[in-house]
Amino acid sequence: MKIRKPTQETYIKVSALLSLAFPKSLYELELVEGFHDNDTPIHEWVCIHLNKVVAYIAFSNAYNKDEICGLHLAPLAVAPQFQRQGFGSELLRFALRQQAIKESPLFVLGNPKFYQRFGFKHCPLPVCPFAKNNKHFLALRNTATTRFIVGYEAEFDTGKLK
Ligand SMILES: CC(C)(COP(=O)(O)OP(=O)(O)OC[C@H]1O[C@@H](n2cnc3c(N)ncnc32)[C@H](O)[C@@H]1OP(=O)(O)O)[C@@H](O)C(=O)NCCC(=O)NCCS
């Protein structure tokens, strides 16, 4: 198993993986294709196993008005036939050790059971515009004490909300 930054050639495999991992929605697929098409600054990695792209992770800027206040983790996806075999955890652990990630406040909208084991905790502030009452909005190293609506890159607005 190898972890790499995706290249232009692997983007198509990342799209295929996202379609399979999120079969009921185009949101994640359109989000990532939007990041790539618009050259939005993101941190992303793929997990390659048996010559296949089996997992993908991306982080994009989180904003307090115009200021960057951390990173949003989205999406994390593992190809269905490789789920529950440790790939998602390994890719996330790898990402959390990287220089660009390891000191930044991180936010994620996701299953608390999965993310709590990596240190994420329920995030009461800032306010997530995509989660009613911040349900399932989690953070790591978040120090916000004032109330503001956390900003996302524009690509998050194009898909349907989950
Ligand atoms: C969620 C996901 C990223 C986890 O990656 P994975 O490689 O399948 O997970 P791992 O094998 O590393 O499992 C880690 C733990 O998470 C649990 N887990 C895996 N998928 C889960 C899910 N959908 N819901 C809740 N827990 C889950 C496993 O039970 C496992 O715990 P265990 O080791 O005690 O059994 C992956 O299953 C996936 O892409 N699912 C579909 C897309 C998705 O829902 N992504 C959103 C993430 S918020």
Coordinates of N, CA and C and ligand atoms in Angstrom, one line a residue:
M1 N 0.8 -1.2 0.0 CA 0.0 0.0 0.0 C 0.9 1.3 0.0
K2 N 0.6 2.2 -0.9 CA 1.4 3.4 -1.0 C 0.4 4.6 -0.9
I3 N 0.9 5.7 -0.3 CA 0.1 6.9 -0.2 C 0.9 7.9 -1.0
R4 N 0.2 8.6 -2.0 CA 0.8 9.6 -2.9 C -0.2 10.8 -3.0
K5 N 0.4 11.9 -3.5 CA -0.4 12.9 -4.0 C -1.0 12.5 -5.4
P6 N -2.2 12.8 -5.7 CA -2.7 12.4 -7.0 C -2.1 13.3 -8.1
T7 N -2.0 12.8 -9.2 CA -1.5 13.5 -10.4 C -2.7 13.7 -11.3
Q8 N -2.5 14.5 -12.4 CA -3.5 14.8 -13.4 C -4.0 13.4 -13.9
E9 N -3.1 12.4 -14.0 CA -3.5 11.1 -14.6 C -4.4 10.3 -13.6
T10 N -4.2 10.6 -12.3 CA -5.0 9.8 -11.4 C -6.3 10.5 -11.1
Y11 N -6.5 11.7 -11.5 CA -7.8 12.4 -11.2 C -9.0 11.6 -11.7
I12 N -8.9 11.0 -12.8 CA -10.0 10.2 -13.3 C -10.3 9.0 -12.4
K13 N -9.3 8.4 -11.9 CA -9.5 7.3 -11.0 C -10.1 7.8 -9.6
V14 N -9.7 9.0 -9.2 CA -10.3 9.5 -8.0 C -11.8 9.8 -8.3
S15 N -12.2 10.3 -9.4 CA -13.6 10.5 -9.7 C -14.3 9.2 -9.7
A16 N -13.7 8.1 -10.3 CA -14.4 6.8 -10.3 C -14.6 6.3 -8.9
L17 N -13.6 6.5 -8.1 CA -13.7 6.1 -6.7 C -14.8 6.8 -5.9
L18 N -14.9 8.1 -6.1 CA -15.9 8.9 -5.4 C -17.3 8.5 -5.9
S19 N -17.5 8.2 -7.2 CA -18.8 7.7 -7.6 C -19.2 6.4 -6.9
L20 N -18.2 5.5 -6.8 CA -18.5 4.3 -6.1 C -18.8 4.4 -4.6
A21 N -18.0 5.2 -4.0 CA -18.0 5.4 -2.5 C -19.3 6.1 -2.1
F22 N -19.8 7.0 -3.0 CA -21.0 7.8 -2.7 C -22.0 7.6 -3.8
P23 N -22.6 6.4 -3.8 CA -23.4 6.0 -5.0 C -24.8 6.8 -5.1
K24 N -25.2 7.4 -3.9 CA -26.5 8.1 -3.9 C -26.4 9.6 -4.3
S25 N -25.2 10.1 -4.4 CA -25.1 11.5 -4.5 C -23.9 11.9 -5.4
L26 N -24.0 13.0 -6.2 CA -22.9 13.4 -7.0 C -22.1 14.5 -6.2
Y27 N -22.5 14.8 -5.0 CA -21.9 15.9 -4.3 C -20.4 15.8 -4.1
E28 N -19.9 14.7 -3.6 CA -18.5 14.6 -3.4 C -17.7 14.6 -4.7
L29 N -18.3 13.9 -5.7 CA -17.6 13.9 -7.0 C -17.5 15.3 -7.6
E30 N -18.6 16.0 -7.5 CA -18.6 17.4 -8.1 C -17.7 18.3 -7.3
L31 N -17.7 18.1 -6.0 CA -16.8 18.9 -5.1 C -15.4 18.8 -5.5
V32 N -14.9 17.5 -5.6 CA -13.5 17.3 -5.9 C -13.2 17.7 -7.4
E33 N -14.0 17.4 -8.3 CA -13.8 17.8 -9.7 C -13.8 19.3 -9.8
G34 N -14.6 20.0 -9.0 CA -14.6 21.5 -8.9 C -13.2 22.0 -8.3
F35 N -12.8 21.3 -7.3 CA -11.4 21.7 -6.7 C -10.4 21.7 -7.8
H36 N -10.4 20.5 -8.6 CA -9.3 20.3 -9.6 C -9.5 21.3 -10.8
D37 N -10.7 21.5 -11.2 CA -11.0 22.3 -12.4 C -10.6 23.8 -12.1
N38 N -10.9 24.2 -10.8 CA -10.7 25.6 -10.4 C -9.3 25.9 -9.8
D39 N -8.5 24.8 -9.8 CA -7.2 24.9 -9.1 C -7.3 25.5 -7.7
T40 N -8.3 25.1 -7.0 CA -8.5 25.5 -5.6 C -7.4 24.9 -4.8
P41 N -6.8 25.7 -3.9 CA -5.7 25.2 -3.0 C -6.2 24.1 -2.1
I42 N -5.8 22.9 -2.3 CA -6.2 21.8 -1.4 C -5.0 20.9 -1.1
H43 N -5.1 20.2 0.0 CA -4.1 19.1 0.3 C -4.8 17.8 0.0
E44 N -4.3 16.9 -0.8 CA -5.0 15.7 -1.1 C -4.0 14.5 -1.3
W45 N -4.5 13.4 -0.9 CA -3.7 12.2 -1.1 C -4.5 11.0 -1.5
V46 N -3.9 10.1 -2.2 CA -4.6 8.8 -2.6 C -3.8 7.6 -2.0
C47 N -4.6 6.6 -1.8 CA -4.0 5.3 -1.3 C -4.0 4.4 -2.5
I48 N -2.8 3.8 -2.8 CA -2.8 2.9 -4.0 C -2.4 1.5 -3.4
H49 N -3.3 0.6 -3.9 CA -3.1 -0.8 -3.4 C -3.4 -1.7 -4.6
L50 N -2.6 -2.7 -4.8 CA -2.7 -3.6 -6.0 C -2.9 -2.7 -7.3
N51 N -2.2 -1.7 -7.4 CA -2.2 -0.8 -8.6 C -3.6 -0.1 -8.8
K52 N -4.4 0.0 -7.7 CA -5.7 0.7 -7.8 C -5.7 1.8 -6.8
V53 N -6.4 2.9 -7.2 CA -6.7 3.9 -6.2 C -7.8 3.5 -5.3
V54 N -7.5 3.1 -4.1 CA -8.6 2.6 -3.2 C -9.1 3.6 -2.2
A55 N -8.4 4.7 -2.0 CA -8.9 5.6 -1.0 C -8.4 7.0 -1.4
Y56 N -9.2 8.0 -0.9 CA -8.9 9.4 -1.3 C -9.2 10.3 -0.1
I57 N -8.4 11.3 0.2 CA -8.7 12.3 1.2 C -8.3 13.7 0.7
A58 N -9.1 14.7 1.1 CA -8.8 16.1 0.8 C -9.1 17.0 1.9
F59 N -8.3 18.1 2.0 CA -8.5 19.2 3.0 C -8.5 20.5 2.2
S60 N -9.4 21.3 2.5 CA -9.5 22.7 1.9 C -9.7 23.7 3.0
N61 N -9.4 25.0 2.6 CA -9.4 26.0 3.6 C -10.7 26.3 4.3
A62 N -10.6 26.5 5.6 CA -11.8 27.0 6.4 C -11.6 28.5 6.7
Y63 N -12.6 29.2 6.6 CA -12.5 30.7 6.8 C -13.3 31.3 7.9
N64 N -12.7 32.3 8.5 CA -13.5 33.2 9.4 C -13.5 34.6 8.7
K65 N -14.6 34.9 8.0 CA -14.6 36.0 7.1 C -13.6 35.7 6.0
D66 N -12.6 36.6 5.8 CA -11.6 36.5 4.8 C -10.3 35.7 5.3
E67 N -10.3 35.5 6.6 CA -9.1 34.9 7.2 C -9.2 33.3 7.2
I68 N -8.1 32.7 6.8 CA -8.1 31.2 6.9 C -8.0 30.9 8.4
C69 N -8.9 30.0 8.9 CA -8.9 29.7 10.3 C -8.7 28.2 10.5
G70 N -8.4 27.4 9.5 CA -8.2 26.0 9.6 C -8.4 25.3 8.3
L71 N -8.7 24.0 8.4 CA -8.9 23.2 7.2 C -10.1 22.4 7.4
H72 N -10.9 22.2 6.3 CA -12.0 21.3 6.3 C -11.6 20.0 5.7
L73 N -11.8 18.9 6.4 CA -11.5 17.6 5.9 C -12.8 17.1 5.1
A74 N -12.6 17.0 3.8 CA -13.8 16.5 2.9 C -13.3 16.4 1.5
P75 N -13.6 15.3 0.9 CA -14.1 14.1 1.4 C -13.0 13.1 1.8
L76 N -13.4 12.1 2.6 CA -12.6 10.9 2.8 C -13.4 9.8 2.2
A77 N -12.8 9.0 1.4 CA -13.6 7.9 0.7 C -12.7 6.7 0.5
V78 N -13.3 5.6 0.6 CA -12.6 4.3 0.4 C -13.5 3.5 -0.6
A79 N -13.0 2.9 -1.6 CA -13.7 2.1 -2.6 C -14.5 1.0 -1.9
P80 N -15.7 0.8 -2.2 CA -16.6 -0.2 -1.4 C -15.9 -1.5 -1.2
Q81 N -15.3 -2.1 -2.2 CA -14.7 -3.4 -1.9 C -13.5 -3.4 -1.0
F82 N -13.0 -2.2 -0.7 CA -11.8 -2.1 0.2 C -12.2 -1.5 1.5
Q83 N -13.5 -1.2 1.8 CA -13.9 -0.6 3.0 C -13.7 -1.6 4.2
R84 N -13.6 -1.0 5.4 CA -13.5 -1.8 6.6 C -12.3 -2.8 6.6
Q85 N -11.2 -2.3 5.9 CA -10.0 -3.1 5.9 C -8.8 -2.2 6.4
G86 N -9.1 -1.1 7.0 CA -8.1 -0.2 7.5 C -7.6 0.9 6.6
F87 N -8.0 0.9 5.4 CA -7.4 1.9 4.4 C -7.8 3.3 4.8
G88 N -9.1 3.5 5.2 CA -9.5 4.9 5.6 C -8.7 5.4 6.8
S89 N -8.6 4.6 7.8 CA -7.9 5.0 9.0 C -6.4 5.2 8.7
E90 N -5.8 4.4 7.9 CA -4.4 4.6 7.6 C -4.1 5.9 6.8
L91 N -5.0 6.1 5.8 CA -4.9 7.4 5.0 C -5.1 8.6 5.9
L92 N -6.1 8.5 6.8 CA -6.3 9.7 7.6 C -5.1 9.9 8.6
R93 N -4.6 8.8 9.2 CA -3.5 8.9 10.1 C -2.3 9.5 9.4
F94 N -2.1 9.1 8.2 CA -1.0 9.6 7.4 C -1.1 11.1 7.2
A95 N -2.3 11.5 6.8 CA -2.6 12.9 6.5 C -2.4 13.8 7.8
L96 N -2.8 13.2 8.9 CA -2.7 14.0 10.1 C -1.3 14.2 10.6
R97 N -0.3 13.4 10.0 CA 1.1 13.6 10.3 C 1.8 14.6 9.4
Q98 N 1.1 15.0 8.3 CA 1.8 15.8 7.3 C 1.9 17.2 7.8
Q99 N 3.0 17.9 7.4 CA 3.3 19.2 7.8 C 2.2 20.2 7.6
A100 N 1.6 20.1 6.4 CA 0.5 21.1 6.1 C -0.7 20.9 6.9
I101 N -0.8 19.7 7.6 CA -2.1 19.4 8.3 C -1.9 19.4 9.8
K102 N -0.7 19.0 10.3 CA -0.5 18.6 11.7 C -0.6 19.7 12.7
E103 N -0.5 21.0 12.3 CA -0.7 22.0 13.3 C -1.9 22.8 13.1
S104 N -2.7 22.5 12.1 CA -3.8 23.4 11.7 C -5.1 22.9 12.5
P105 N -6.0 23.8 12.9 CA -7.3 23.4 13.3 C -8.0 22.7 12.1
L106 N -8.6 21.6 12.5 CA -9.3 20.8 11.4 C -10.8 20.6 11.8
F107 N -11.6 20.7 10.7 CA -13.0 20.5 10.9 C -13.5 19.4 10.0
V108 N -14.5 18.7 10.4 CA -15.1 17.6 9.6 C -16.5 17.4 9.9
L109 N -17.3 17.2 8.9 CA -18.7 16.9 9.1 C -18.8 15.4 8.8
G110 N -19.0 14.6 9.9 CA -18.9 13.2 9.7 C -19.4 12.4 10.9
N111 N -19.2 11.1 10.7 CA -19.7 10.1 11.7 C -18.8 10.2 13.0
P112 N -19.3 10.7 14.1 CA -18.4 10.9 15.3 C -17.8 9.6 15.7
K113 N -18.4 8.5 15.6 CA -17.8 7.2 16.0 C -16.5 6.9 15.2
F114 N -16.5 7.3 13.9 CA -15.3 7.0 13.2 C -14.2 8.0 13.5
Y115 N -14.6 9.3 13.6 CA -13.6 10.4 13.7 C -13.1 10.6 15.1
Q116 N -13.9 10.2 16.1 CA -13.4 10.4 17.5 C -12.1 9.6 17.8
R117 N -12.0 8.5 17.2 CA -10.7 7.7 17.5 C -9.5 8.4 17.0
F118 N -9.6 9.4 16.2 CA -8.5 10.2 15.7 C -8.3 11.5 16.5
G119 N -9.1 11.7 17.5 CA -9.0 12.9 18.3 C -10.0 14.0 18.0
F120 N -10.9 13.8 17.0 CA -11.9 14.8 16.7 C -13.0 14.8 17.8
K121 N -13.4 16.0 18.1 CA -14.5 16.1 19.2 C -15.6 17.0 18.6
H122 N -16.8 16.9 19.2 CA -17.9 17.7 18.8 C -17.5 19.2 18.8
C123 N -17.9 20.0 17.8 CA -17.4 21.3 17.7 C -18.7 22.3 17.9
P124 N -18.8 22.9 19.0 CA -19.9 23.8 19.2 C -19.7 25.2 18.5
L125 N -18.5 25.6 18.4 CA -18.1 26.9 17.7 C -16.9 26.7 16.8
P126 N -16.8 27.2 15.6 CA -17.8 28.0 14.9 C -19.0 27.3 14.5
V127 N -19.9 28.0 13.9 CA -21.2 27.4 13.4 C -20.9 26.9 12.0
C128 N -21.3 25.6 11.8 CA -21.2 25.0 10.4 C -22.5 25.3 9.6
P129 N -22.4 25.9 8.5 CA -23.6 26.3 7.7 C -24.3 25.0 7.1
F130 N -23.7 23.9 7.1 CA -24.2 22.7 6.5 C -24.8 21.7 7.5
A131 N -24.8 22.0 8.8 CA -25.2 21.1 9.9 C -26.1 21.8 10.8
K132 N -27.4 21.3 10.9 CA -28.3 21.9 11.8 C -27.8 21.7 13.3
N133 N -27.7 22.8 14.0 CA -27.2 22.8 15.4 C -25.8 22.1 15.5
N134 N -25.0 22.2 14.5 CA -23.7 21.6 14.4 C -23.6 20.1 14.7
K135 N -24.8 19.5 14.5 CA -24.8 18.0 14.6 C -23.8 17.4 13.7
H136 N -23.0 16.5 14.2 CA -22.0 15.7 13.5 C -20.9 16.7 12.9
F137 N -20.8 17.9 13.5 CA -19.7 18.8 13.1 C -18.6 18.6 14.2
L138 N -17.4 18.2 13.7 CA -16.4 17.8 14.7 C -15.1 18.6 14.4
A139 N -14.3 18.7 15.4 CA -13.0 19.5 15.2 C -11.9 18.9 16.0
L140 N -10.7 19.3 15.5 CA -9.4 18.9 16.2 C -8.6 20.2 16.2
R141 N -8.0 20.5 17.4 CA -7.2 21.7 17.6 C -8.0 23.0 17.4
N142 N -9.3 22.9 17.5 CA -10.1 24.1 17.3 C -10.0 25.0 18.6
T143 N -9.8 26.3 18.5 CA -9.7 27.1 19.7 C -10.7 28.2 19.6
A144 N -11.6 28.2 18.6 CA -12.6 29.3 18.5 C -13.4 29.4 19.7
T145 N -13.5 30.7 20.2 CA -14.4 30.9 21.3 C -15.5 32.0 21.0
T146 N -15.3 32.6 19.8 CA -16.4 33.5 19.4 C -17.3 32.9 18.3
R147 N -18.5 33.4 18.2 CA -19.5 32.8 17.4 C -19.3 33.4 15.9
F148 N -19.0 32.6 15.0 CA -19.0 33.0 13.6 C -19.4 31.8 12.7
I149 N -19.8 32.0 11.5 CA -20.2 30.9 10.6 C -18.9 30.6 9.8
V150 N -18.5 29.4 10.0 CA -17.2 29.0 9.3 C -17.5 29.0 7.8
G151 N -16.5 29.5 7.1 CA -16.6 29.6 5.6 C -15.9 28.4 4.9
Y152 N -16.5 28.1 3.8 CA -16.0 27.0 2.9 C -15.6 27.5 1.6
E153 N -14.8 26.8 0.8 CA -14.5 27.1 -0.6 C -15.8 27.1 -1.3
A154 N -15.9 27.9 -2.4 CA -17.1 28.0 -3.2 C -17.7 26.7 -3.7
E155 N -16.8 25.7 -4.0 CA -17.2 24.4 -4.5 C -18.2 23.7 -3.6
F156 N -18.1 24.0 -2.3 CA -19.0 23.3 -1.4 C -20.5 23.7 -1.6
D157 N -20.7 24.9 -2.3 CA -22.1 25.3 -2.5 C -22.7 24.8 -3.7
T158 N -21.9 24.2 -4.6 CA -22.5 23.8 -5.9 C -23.3 22.5 -5.8
G159 N -22.9 21.6 -5.0 CA -23.6 20.3 -4.9 C -24.8 20.4 -4.0
K160 N -25.5 19.4 -3.9 CA -26.7 19.3 -3.0 C -26.1 19.1 -1.5
L161 N -26.8 19.7 -0.6 CA -26.4 19.6 0.8 C -26.8 18.2 1.3
K162 N -25.9 17.6 2.1 CA -26.2 16.3 2.7 C -27.2 16.4 3.8
Ligands
LIG1 C1 -16.1 5.8 6.2 C2 -14.9 5.3 5.5 C3 -14.0 6.5 5.0 C4 -14.1 4.5 6.5 O1 -12.9 3.9 5.9 P1 -12.6 2.4 6.0 O2 -11.3 2.1 5.3 O3 -13.8 1.6 5.5 O4 -12.5 2.2 7.6 P2 -11.5 1.4 8.4 O5 -11.3 0.0 7.9 O6 -10.3 2.2 8.5 O7 -12.3 1.3 9.7 C5 -12.1 2.0 10.9 C6 -13.3 1.8 11.8 O8 -14.4 2.6 11.3 C7 -15.5 1.8 11.3 N1 -16.3 2.2 10.2 C8 -16.0 2.0 8.9 N2 -16.9 2.5 8.1 C9 -17.9 3.0 8.9 C10 -19.1 3.6 8.7 N3 -19.6 3.8 7.4 N4 -19.8 4.0 9.7 C11 -19.3 3.8 11.0 N5 -18.2 3.2 11.3 C12 -17.5 2.8 10.2 C13 -15.1 0.4 11.3 O9 -16.0 -0.4 12.0 C14 -13.7 0.4 11.9 O10 -13.8 0.1 13.2 P3 -13.1 -1.2 13.7 O11 -11.7 -1.2 13.3 O12 -13.3 -1.1 15.2 O13 -13.9 -2.3 13.1 C15 -15.3 4.4 4.3 O14 -15.9 3.3 4.8 C16 -16.1 5.1 3.2 O15 -15.5 5.7 2.3 N6 -17.4 4.9 3.3 C17 -18.3 5.5 2.3 C18 -18.1 6.9 2.1 C19 -18.3 7.7 3.4 O16 -19.3 7.5 4.0 N7 -17.4 8.7 3.6 C20 -17.7 9.7 4.6 C21 -16.8 9.6 5.8 S1 -17.5 10.8 6.9

